[in-house]
Tab-separated table of C-alpha atoms in Angstrom:
chain	number	residue	atom	x	y	z
A	1	MET	CA	-11.308	-2.862	-16.335
A	2	THR	CA	-11.195	-6.829	-17.037
A	3	LYS	CA	-10.031	-9.341	-14.486
A	4	PRO	CA	-7.252	-11.842	-15.332
A	5	GLN	CA	-8.497	-14.878	-17.302
A	6	GLN	CA	-7.133	-18.533	-16.661
A	7	GLN	CA	-5.088	-19.892	-19.490
A	8	ALA	CA	-4.399	-23.616	-19.099
A	9	GLY	CA	-0.956	-24.762	-19.175
A	10	SER	CA	0.725	-21.233	-18.202
A	11	PRO	CA	1.614	-20.958	-14.579
A	12	VAL	CA	2.550	-17.254	-14.964
A	13	ARG	CA	0.548	-15.373	-17.419
A	14	PRO	CA	1.149	-11.878	-19.504
A	15	PHE	CA	-1.642	-9.567	-18.326
A	16	THR	CA	-3.072	-6.111	-19.836
A	17	VAL	CA	-5.137	-3.686	-18.513
A	18	GLU	CA	-8.226	-2.720	-20.437
A	19	THR	CA	-10.474	-0.140	-19.418
A	20	PRO	CA	-13.866	-0.324	-21.034
A	21	LYS	CA	-15.750	3.190	-22.294
A	22	ASP	CA	-18.937	1.999	-20.641
A	23	ALA	CA	-17.288	1.758	-17.287
A	24	LEU	CA	-15.892	5.375	-17.519
A	25	ASP	CA	-19.383	6.552	-19.091
A	26	ASP	CA	-20.796	5.012	-15.656
A	27	LEU	CA	-18.152	6.355	-13.499
A	28	ARG	CA	-19.125	9.692	-14.956
A	29	ARG	CA	-22.927	9.426	-14.563
A	30	ARG	CA	-22.646	8.368	-10.923
A	31	LEU	CA	-19.956	11.403	-10.283
A	32	ALA	CA	-22.645	13.826	-11.528
A	33	ALA	CA	-25.443	12.154	-9.483
A	34	THR	CA	-23.645	12.574	-6.383
A	35	ARG	CA	-25.888	13.740	-3.360
A	36	TRP	CA	-23.938	15.720	-1.133
A	37	PRO	CA	-23.991	16.522	2.599
A	38	SER	CA	-24.271	19.452	4.477
A	39	SER	CA	-20.884	21.172	5.369
A	40	GLU	CA	-18.894	19.614	8.565
A	41	LEU	CA	-19.486	21.894	11.675
A	42	VAL	CA	-15.715	22.282	12.796
A	43	GLY	CA	-13.084	24.036	10.874
A	44	ASP	CA	-10.925	21.003	10.353
A	45	ARG	CA	-11.109	17.236	9.918
A	46	ALA	CA	-12.221	16.258	13.489
A	47	GLN	CA	-15.992	15.178	11.681
A	48	GLY	CA	-14.198	13.604	8.794
A	49	VAL	CA	-13.505	14.550	5.218
A	50	GLN	CA	-14.098	18.338	4.433
A	51	LEU	CA	-16.748	19.192	1.837
A	52	ALA	CA	-14.423	21.897	0.178
A	53	ALA	CA	-11.929	19.069	-0.415
A	54	MET	CA	-14.443	16.412	-1.705
A	55	ARG	CA	-15.947	18.987	-4.250
A	56	ALA	CA	-12.445	20.087	-5.403
A	57	LEU	CA	-11.585	16.169	-5.786
A	58	HIS	CA	-15.099	15.781	-7.749
A	59	GLN	CA	-14.772	18.370	-9.808
A	60	TYR	CA	-11.256	17.455	-11.088
A	61	TRP	CA	-12.236	13.993	-11.488
A	62	ALA	CA	-15.572	14.614	-13.428
A	63	THR	CA	-14.124	17.128	-15.685
A	64	GLU	CA	-10.134	16.820	-16.301
A	65	TYR	CA	-8.903	13.420	-15.043
A	66	ASP	CA	-8.025	10.923	-18.034
A	67	GLY	CA	-9.818	7.640	-17.183
A	68	GLN	CA	-7.483	5.882	-19.203
A	69	ARG	CA	-4.330	6.820	-17.205
A	70	VAL	CA	-4.314	3.490	-15.009
A	71	ALA	CA	-4.240	1.422	-18.149
A	72	SER	CA	-1.352	3.768	-19.801
A	73	ARG	CA	0.638	3.647	-16.810
A	74	LEU	CA	0.400	-0.163	-16.082
A	75	ASN	CA	0.634	-1.456	-19.497
A	76	ALA	CA	3.848	0.575	-20.064
A	77	LEU	CA	5.264	-2.165	-17.759
A	78	PRO	CA	5.504	-5.877	-17.716
A	79	GLN	CA	2.467	-7.333	-15.992
A	80	PHE	CA	1.443	-10.598	-15.076
A	81	THR	CA	-0.777	-13.245	-13.113
A	82	THR	CA	-0.558	-16.559	-11.557
A	83	GLU	CA	-2.768	-18.838	-9.403
A	84	ILE	CA	-1.520	-19.143	-5.827
A	85	ASP	CA	-3.536	-21.108	-3.331
A	86	GLY	CA	-6.602	-20.694	-5.592
A	87	VAL	CA	-6.433	-16.891	-5.737
A	88	ASP	CA	-5.068	-15.173	-9.047
A	89	ILE	CA	-2.348	-12.877	-7.957
A	90	HIS	CA	-1.716	-9.698	-10.501
A	91	PHE	CA	2.051	-8.175	-10.284
A	92	VAL	CA	4.404	-6.048	-12.056
A	93	HIS	CA	7.673	-7.602	-12.649
A	94	VAL	CA	10.535	-5.354	-13.942
A	95	GLU	CA	13.728	-6.646	-14.281
A	96	SER	CA	16.736	-4.571	-14.142
A	97	GLY	CA	19.543	-4.076	-16.991
A	98	HIS	CA	21.859	-4.750	-14.402
A	99	PRO	CA	23.256	-8.132	-14.440
A	100	ASP	CA	23.537	-8.541	-10.426
A	101	ALA	CA	20.491	-6.659	-9.675
A	102	LEU	CA	19.013	-7.695	-6.219
A	103	PRO	CA	15.473	-9.324	-6.342
A	104	LEU	CA	13.013	-7.410	-4.354
A	105	ILE	CA	9.155	-7.949	-3.844
A	106	MET	CA	7.493	-4.741	-2.534
A	107	THR	CA	3.828	-4.873	-1.238
A	108	HIS	CA	1.517	-1.941	-1.175
A	109	GLY	CA	-1.027	-1.298	1.653
A	110	TRP	CA	-4.577	0.076	2.035
A	111	PRO	CA	-5.654	2.419	0.565
A	112	GLY	CA	-3.049	1.938	-1.723
A	113	SER	CA	-2.248	-0.435	-4.524
A	114	VAL	CA	0.451	-1.075	-7.141
A	115	ILE	CA	-0.079	2.486	-8.231
A	116	GLU	CA	1.761	3.878	-5.439
A	117	MET	CA	5.060	1.969	-6.298
A	118	LEU	CA	5.027	2.891	-10.133
A	119	ASP	CA	7.349	5.980	-9.666
A	120	SER	CA	9.814	4.093	-7.650
A	121	VAL	CA	10.382	1.654	-10.250
A	122	GLY	CA	13.001	3.685	-12.174
A	123	PRO	CA	14.913	4.492	-9.161
A	124	LEU	CA	15.090	0.948	-8.022
A	125	THR	CA	15.902	-0.883	-11.135
A	126	ASP	CA	17.736	1.663	-13.090
A	127	PRO	CA	19.578	3.473	-10.230
A	128	THR	CA	22.314	4.905	-12.301
A	129	THR	CA	19.959	7.299	-13.968
A	130	HIS	CA	18.535	8.157	-10.420
A	131	GLY	CA	21.817	9.069	-8.497
A	132	GLY	CA	22.459	5.954	-7.603
A	133	ALA	CA	25.075	3.034	-8.685
A	134	ALA	CA	24.794	0.146	-10.629
A	135	THR	CA	25.276	-2.170	-7.817
A	136	ASP	CA	22.279	-0.815	-5.984
A	137	ALA	CA	19.991	-2.122	-8.658
A	138	PHE	CA	16.912	-4.310	-7.927
A	139	HIS	CA	14.872	-6.816	-10.115
A	140	LEU	CA	11.520	-5.397	-8.945
A	141	VAL	CA	8.140	-7.634	-8.081
A	142	LEU	CA	5.209	-5.544	-7.440
A	143	PRO	CA	2.213	-7.673	-6.405
A	144	SER	CA	-1.477	-6.723	-5.770
A	145	LEU	CA	-2.718	-8.114	-2.868
A	146	PRO	CA	-5.566	-10.406	-2.703
A	147	GLY	CA	-8.765	-8.792	-3.204
A	148	TYR	CA	-6.794	-5.526	-4.243
A	149	GLY	CA	-7.123	-4.008	-7.910
A	150	PHE	CA	-6.313	-6.748	-10.570
A	151	SER	CA	-5.593	-9.446	-8.203
A	152	GLY	CA	-8.477	-11.996	-7.833
A	153	GLU	CA	-10.917	-11.767	-4.706
A	154	PRO	CA	-10.440	-14.924	-2.231
A	155	ALA	CA	-13.531	-17.326	-2.172
A	156	GLU	CA	-13.007	-18.395	1.367
A	157	VAL	CA	-11.616	-16.863	4.960
A	158	GLY	CA	-8.224	-17.164	5.764
A	159	TRP	CA	-6.220	-14.881	3.588
A	160	ASP	CA	-4.472	-13.260	6.542
A	161	LEU	CA	-0.896	-11.424	6.782
A	162	VAL	CA	0.875	-14.919	7.128
A	163	ARG	CA	-1.085	-16.494	4.003
A	164	THR	CA	-0.328	-13.683	1.893
A	165	ALA	CA	3.413	-13.953	3.023
A	166	ARG	CA	3.403	-17.652	2.108
A	167	ALA	CA	1.977	-16.798	-1.491
A	168	TRP	CA	4.369	-14.143	-1.938
A	169	SER	CA	7.494	-16.622	-1.241
A	170	GLU	CA	5.825	-19.088	-3.584
A	171	LEU	CA	5.496	-16.053	-5.999
A	172	MET	CA	9.221	-15.806	-5.664
A	173	ARG	CA	10.197	-19.029	-6.201
A	174	ARG	CA	7.842	-19.561	-9.213
A	175	LEU	CA	9.807	-16.626	-10.760
A	176	GLY	CA	13.217	-18.359	-10.453
A	177	TYR	CA	14.489	-16.242	-7.615
A	178	ASP	CA	16.372	-18.321	-4.935
A	179	ARG	CA	17.798	-15.308	-2.981
A	180	TYR	CA	15.529	-12.098	-2.599
A	181	VAL	CA	14.621	-9.196	-0.093
A	182	ALA	CA	11.478	-8.099	0.630
A	183	GLN	CA	9.933	-4.413	1.778
A	184	GLY	CA	6.349	-2.977	2.576
A	185	GLY	CA	4.382	-0.044	4.244
A	186	ASP	CA	0.952	-0.309	5.700
A	187	VAL	CA	-0.783	-3.481	5.319
A	188	GLY	CA	2.345	-4.708	3.332
A	189	ALA	CA	4.517	-4.099	6.295
A	190	GLY	CA	2.668	-6.593	8.133
A	191	VAL	CA	3.035	-9.040	5.230
A	192	THR	CA	6.818	-8.195	5.073
A	193	ASP	CA	6.926	-8.562	8.899
A	194	ALA	CA	5.088	-12.095	8.401
A	195	MET	CA	7.603	-12.974	5.914
A	196	GLY	CA	10.812	-12.322	7.838
A	197	ARG	CA	9.279	-14.131	10.740
A	198	LEU	CA	8.526	-17.181	8.768
A	199	GLY	CA	11.776	-17.142	7.119
A	200	PRO	CA	11.145	-18.793	3.826
A	201	ASP	CA	14.138	-20.249	1.977
A	202	GLY	CA	15.722	-17.618	-0.356
A	203	LEU	CA	14.639	-14.581	1.913
A	204	ALA	CA	17.742	-12.653	2.495
A	205	GLY	CA	16.390	-9.517	4.312
A	206	ILE	CA	13.515	-7.422	4.991
A	207	HIS	CA	12.452	-3.497	5.334
A	208	THR	CA	9.617	-1.837	6.518
A	209	ASN	CA	8.634	1.761	7.035
A	210	LEU	CA	5.902	0.931	9.405
A	211	LEU	CA	6.725	-0.414	12.860
A	212	VAL	CA	3.781	-3.028	12.771
A	213	PRO	CA	4.781	-4.572	15.871
A	214	ALA	CA	4.245	-1.073	18.027
A	215	LEU	CA	0.515	-1.283	16.962
A	216	ASN	CA	0.002	-4.457	18.906
A	217	ASP	CA	1.434	-3.215	22.672
A	218	PRO	CA	2.643	0.062	22.144
A	219	ALA	CA	3.028	0.541	25.977
A	220	SER	CA	5.128	-2.364	26.407
A	221	LEU	CA	7.843	-0.575	24.388
A	222	PRO	CA	10.474	1.908	25.835
A	223	HIS	CA	9.085	5.095	26.798
A	224	ALA	CA	11.665	7.132	28.774
A	225	THR	CA	12.985	9.685	26.235
A	226	ASP	CA	11.125	12.462	24.716
A	227	ALA	CA	11.083	10.680	21.078
A	228	GLU	CA	9.373	7.565	22.897
A	229	ARG	CA	6.922	9.223	24.600
A	230	ALA	CA	5.814	11.458	21.664
A	231	ALA	CA	5.578	8.207	19.607
A	232	LEU	CA	3.372	6.903	22.368
A	233	ALA	CA	1.090	9.619	22.528
A	234	ALA	CA	0.796	9.589	18.381
A	235	ILE	CA	-0.163	5.836	18.471
A	236	LYS	CA	-2.820	6.472	21.328
A	237	THR	CA	-4.165	9.358	19.476
A	238	PHE	CA	-4.426	7.446	16.467
A	239	GLN	CA	-6.184	4.703	18.335
A	240	THR	CA	-8.666	7.059	19.822
A	241	SER	CA	-9.610	9.279	16.972
A	242	GLY	CA	-7.952	8.652	13.933
A	243	ASN	CA	-8.784	5.116	13.281
A	244	GLY	CA	-12.442	4.810	12.397
A	245	TYR	CA	-11.545	3.216	9.059
A	246	PHE	CA	-9.331	0.598	10.691
A	247	VAL	CA	-12.372	-0.375	13.286
A	248	GLU	CA	-14.911	-0.448	10.288
A	249	MET	CA	-12.911	-2.664	7.901
A	250	ALA	CA	-11.539	-4.914	10.995
A	251	THR	CA	-15.238	-5.670	12.153
A	252	ARG	CA	-17.911	-5.023	9.467
A	253	PRO	CA	-16.176	-4.761	5.769
A	254	GLN	CA	-19.151	-5.792	4.285
A	255	THR	CA	-21.243	-3.031	5.630
A	256	ILE	CA	-18.772	-0.179	4.329
A	257	GLY	CA	-18.361	-2.060	1.294
A	258	TYR	CA	-22.017	-1.373	-0.157
A	259	ALA	CA	-21.279	2.275	-0.085
A	260	LEU	CA	-17.694	2.000	-1.566
A	261	LEU	CA	-19.057	-0.190	-4.566
A	262	ASP	CA	-22.049	2.267	-5.258
A	263	SER	CA	-20.927	5.656	-4.980
A	264	PRO	CA	-17.370	6.884	-6.215
A	265	VAL	CA	-17.349	9.924	-4.257
A	266	ALA	CA	-17.889	7.712	-1.230
A	267	LEU	CA	-15.115	5.462	-2.122
A	268	ALA	CA	-12.740	8.487	-2.715
A	269	ALA	CA	-13.851	9.835	0.977
A	270	TRP	CA	-12.912	6.928	2.807
A	271	MET	CA	-9.870	6.289	1.081
A	272	ILE	CA	-8.343	9.685	1.540
A	273	ASP	CA	-9.505	9.781	5.338
A	274	HIS	CA	-6.591	7.764	6.390
A	275	ASP	CA	-4.332	9.725	8.754
A	276	THR	CA	-3.967	13.497	9.249
A	277	ASP	CA	-0.848	14.063	7.301
A	278	ALA	CA	-1.548	12.199	4.309
A	279	TYR	CA	-5.076	13.899	4.158
A	280	ASP	CA	-3.666	17.305	4.660
A	281	LYS	CA	-1.283	16.839	1.622
A	282	ILE	CA	-4.565	15.492	-0.562
A	283	ALA	CA	-6.842	17.906	0.367
A	284	ARG	CA	-4.239	20.458	-0.356
A	285	ALA	CA	-3.481	18.962	-3.969
A	286	PHE	CA	-7.138	19.424	-4.825
A	287	VAL	CA	-8.060	22.632	-3.040
A	288	ASP	CA	-5.131	24.845	-3.642
A	289	GLY	CA	-3.307	22.745	-6.422
A	290	ARG	CA	-0.242	22.453	-4.078
A	291	PRO	CA	1.010	18.700	-4.449
A	292	SER	CA	3.224	17.293	-1.797
A	293	GLY	CA	6.046	15.648	-3.635
A	294	ASN	CA	4.615	12.887	-5.913
A	295	LEU	CA	1.171	13.020	-4.454
A	296	THR	CA	-0.552	15.230	-7.578
A	297	ARG	CA	-4.398	14.952	-8.184
A	298	ASP	CA	-3.463	12.577	-10.980
A	299	HIS	CA	-1.584	10.286	-9.192
A	300	ILE	CA	-4.036	10.323	-6.275
A	301	LEU	CA	-6.980	9.611	-8.763
A	302	ASP	CA	-5.195	6.882	-10.621
A	303	ASN	CA	-5.308	5.183	-7.010
A	304	VAL	CA	-8.997	5.757	-6.273
A	305	THR	CA	-9.943	4.922	-10.277
A	306	THR	CA	-8.417	1.354	-9.636
A	307	TYR	CA	-10.490	0.641	-6.715
A	308	TRP	CA	-13.536	1.990	-8.581
A	309	LEU	CA	-13.157	0.195	-12.041
A	310	THR	CA	-11.975	-3.036	-10.318
A	311	GLY	CA	-15.001	-2.832	-7.871
A	312	THR	CA	-12.708	-4.092	-5.066
A	313	GLY	CA	-13.740	-1.675	-2.310
A	314	ALA	CA	-15.251	-4.419	-0.311
A	315	SER	CA	-12.805	-7.101	-1.202
A	316	ALA	CA	-9.659	-4.884	0.314
A	317	ALA	CA	-11.660	-3.818	3.306
A	318	ARG	CA	-11.945	-7.502	4.247
A	319	SER	CA	-8.388	-7.868	4.464
A	320	TYR	CA	-8.685	-5.847	7.583
A	321	TRP	CA	-11.048	-8.258	8.960
A	322	GLU	CA	-8.686	-11.226	8.329
A	323	ALA	CA	-5.603	-9.531	9.389
A	324	TYR	CA	-6.981	-7.763	12.473
A	325	GLY	CA	-10.384	-8.393	13.168
A	326	PRO	CA	-11.440	-10.412	16.486
A	327	ASP	CA	-13.648	-12.869	14.575
A	328	SER	CA	-11.219	-13.792	11.976
A	329	PRO	CA	-10.016	-17.156	11.656
A	330	SER	CA	-6.392	-15.860	12.806
A	331	ALA	CA	-7.713	-13.739	15.882
A	332	GLY	CA	-5.877	-15.356	18.909
A	333	THR	CA	-3.293	-17.362	17.178
A	334	PRO	CA	0.143	-17.155	18.871
A	335	PRO	CA	2.621	-14.622	17.512
A	336	LEU	CA	5.668	-15.972	15.271
A	337	PRO	CA	8.926	-15.441	16.622
A	338	PRO	CA	11.123	-12.710	15.571
A	339	PRO	CA	13.200	-12.538	12.239
A	340	ARG	CA	16.247	-14.263	12.255
A	341	ILE	CA	17.213	-12.588	9.065
A	342	PRO	CA	18.991	-8.981	9.031
A	343	VAL	CA	15.823	-6.288	9.293
A	344	GLY	CA	15.839	-2.680	8.071
A	345	PHE	CA	13.651	0.271	8.843
A	346	SER	CA	13.275	3.593	7.795
A	347	THR	CA	11.094	6.384	9.222
A	348	PHE	CA	9.455	9.117	7.512
A	349	PRO	CA	8.584	12.548	9.373
A	350	GLY	CA	4.662	12.376	8.410
A	351	GLU	CA	4.053	9.021	9.274
A	352	ILE	CA	1.397	8.308	11.872
A	353	TRP	CA	3.844	8.429	14.353
A	354	ARG	CA	7.546	8.663	14.164
A	355	THR	CA	9.271	5.588	15.419
A	356	PRO	CA	12.692	5.793	17.546
A	357	ARG	CA	15.350	3.532	17.063
A	358	SER	CA	14.821	2.136	20.185
A	359	TRP	CA	11.660	0.789	19.104
A	360	ALA	CA	12.817	-0.750	16.306
A	361	GLU	CA	15.544	-2.477	17.904
A	362	ALA	CA	13.340	-3.741	20.608
A	363	CYS	CA	10.669	-5.323	17.917
A	364	TYR	CA	13.689	-6.569	15.889
A	365	PRO	CA	16.806	-7.886	17.349
A	366	THR	CA	18.326	-8.447	13.967
A	367	LEU	CA	17.908	-4.871	13.116
A	368	ASP	CA	20.893	-3.791	11.022
A	369	TYR	CA	19.592	-0.714	9.216
A	370	PHE	CA	17.947	2.215	10.638
A	371	GLY	CA	17.165	5.207	8.403
A	372	GLU	CA	15.370	8.913	9.110
A	373	ALA	CA	14.191	10.293	5.846
A	374	GLU	CA	14.088	14.248	5.527
A	375	ARG	CA	10.430	14.357	3.930
A	376	GLY	CA	7.734	11.791	3.345
A	377	GLY	CA	4.656	10.262	5.183
A	378	HIS	CA	2.951	7.200	5.489
A	379	PHE	CA	2.604	6.684	1.671
A	380	ALA	CA	6.551	7.133	1.512
A	381	ALA	CA	7.009	5.333	-1.953
A	382	TRP	CA	4.346	7.196	-3.375
A	383	GLU	CA	4.935	10.597	-2.060
A	384	GLU	CA	8.727	10.476	-2.319
A	385	PRO	CA	10.142	7.912	-4.663
A	386	GLU	CA	13.544	9.241	-4.842
A	387	LEU	CA	14.196	9.294	-1.066
A	388	PHE	CA	12.241	6.198	-0.538
A	389	ALA	CA	14.589	4.342	-2.996
A	390	ALA	CA	17.766	5.771	-1.638
A	391	GLU	CA	16.626	4.284	1.732
A	392	LEU	CA	16.028	0.758	0.445
A	393	ARG	CA	19.529	0.791	-1.376
A	394	ALA	CA	21.187	1.859	2.090
A	395	ALA	CA	19.467	-0.976	3.865
A	396	PHE	CA	20.093	-3.724	1.464
A	397	ARG	CA	23.469	-2.863	0.326
A	398	PRO	CA	25.218	-4.839	2.946
A	399	LEU	CA	22.946	-7.892	1.866
A	400	ARG	CA	24.365	-7.713	-2.051
């Protein structure tokens, strides 16, 4: 897959994904040469990604998966690149056919990419064919984070959440949107939270589906009710036994990067070992052929293959060092003030922890929407795009 090419005199440039045959041939050779570890010694994922799950994923990737799917899916949508602050930013930009659509910039996380957002494009831009009203429509901007997918890799340190948030506000200005809203999950929730706190001109409101401030000091949040205590316990469990990837990428991203660039199976294993709910659903899709919602084998491998063919495993890992690492330039900087614009939040039952409304209110004094979805987990837009779109419609409806 080719990276964006500079074109003089064109600040926003059309972009097309290309997948060379030799890149797919190399992927197949590396898959065939995989060296397998012995099986884990426990009956669950306590020691990491299970051998049966990885063998099933490997088998499908090597023998049935169509390596041109990423190019086909992305090239079916308008894509562009533009240089912002020294980095080429790739983005999908789908304008709604409804004239009063609200511009929305939506940010993916790790181990995600714009791939996880693609099936929400229809429900968000064309709501009348997906159970919504014309007045619910969005013009949709889906950027790839710096160092992820088809965006360029930063050549210097300093690309933390705040710098990315500023780049996104510049992107929306460059596209001519003088009033817009923003949404994000995972790392994208951190970027969106920073956008809300910066309050750039034109940003009318934000929505997230991961309560990022709760990770910083969960014990300071209310914990008198059963729901609050359950959320606190879930965060503690994640921080003690479920965040190995987080610690490694926040402190030694270059080290894990060697494996992620050299072995496709290592990359896939690293990416699916995120949280228990998502891992169980992904493993079940490959081992038993039973997807959870939209988390099908093909959709999962579209995301992994994007990382592999763009060679961005290491540069994406560095974004955790920038955002959360103790040695990053942003470490120890004072927190930004709370947003002064409306904030919406949606909680999904399979998230790492289920956020109580009281926590969202404590973190965001301007909270004006709190939704509780029936299904879905950490990758809500990917797993349940219709439910996810319905949450965004409800959250942003008062701002139209």
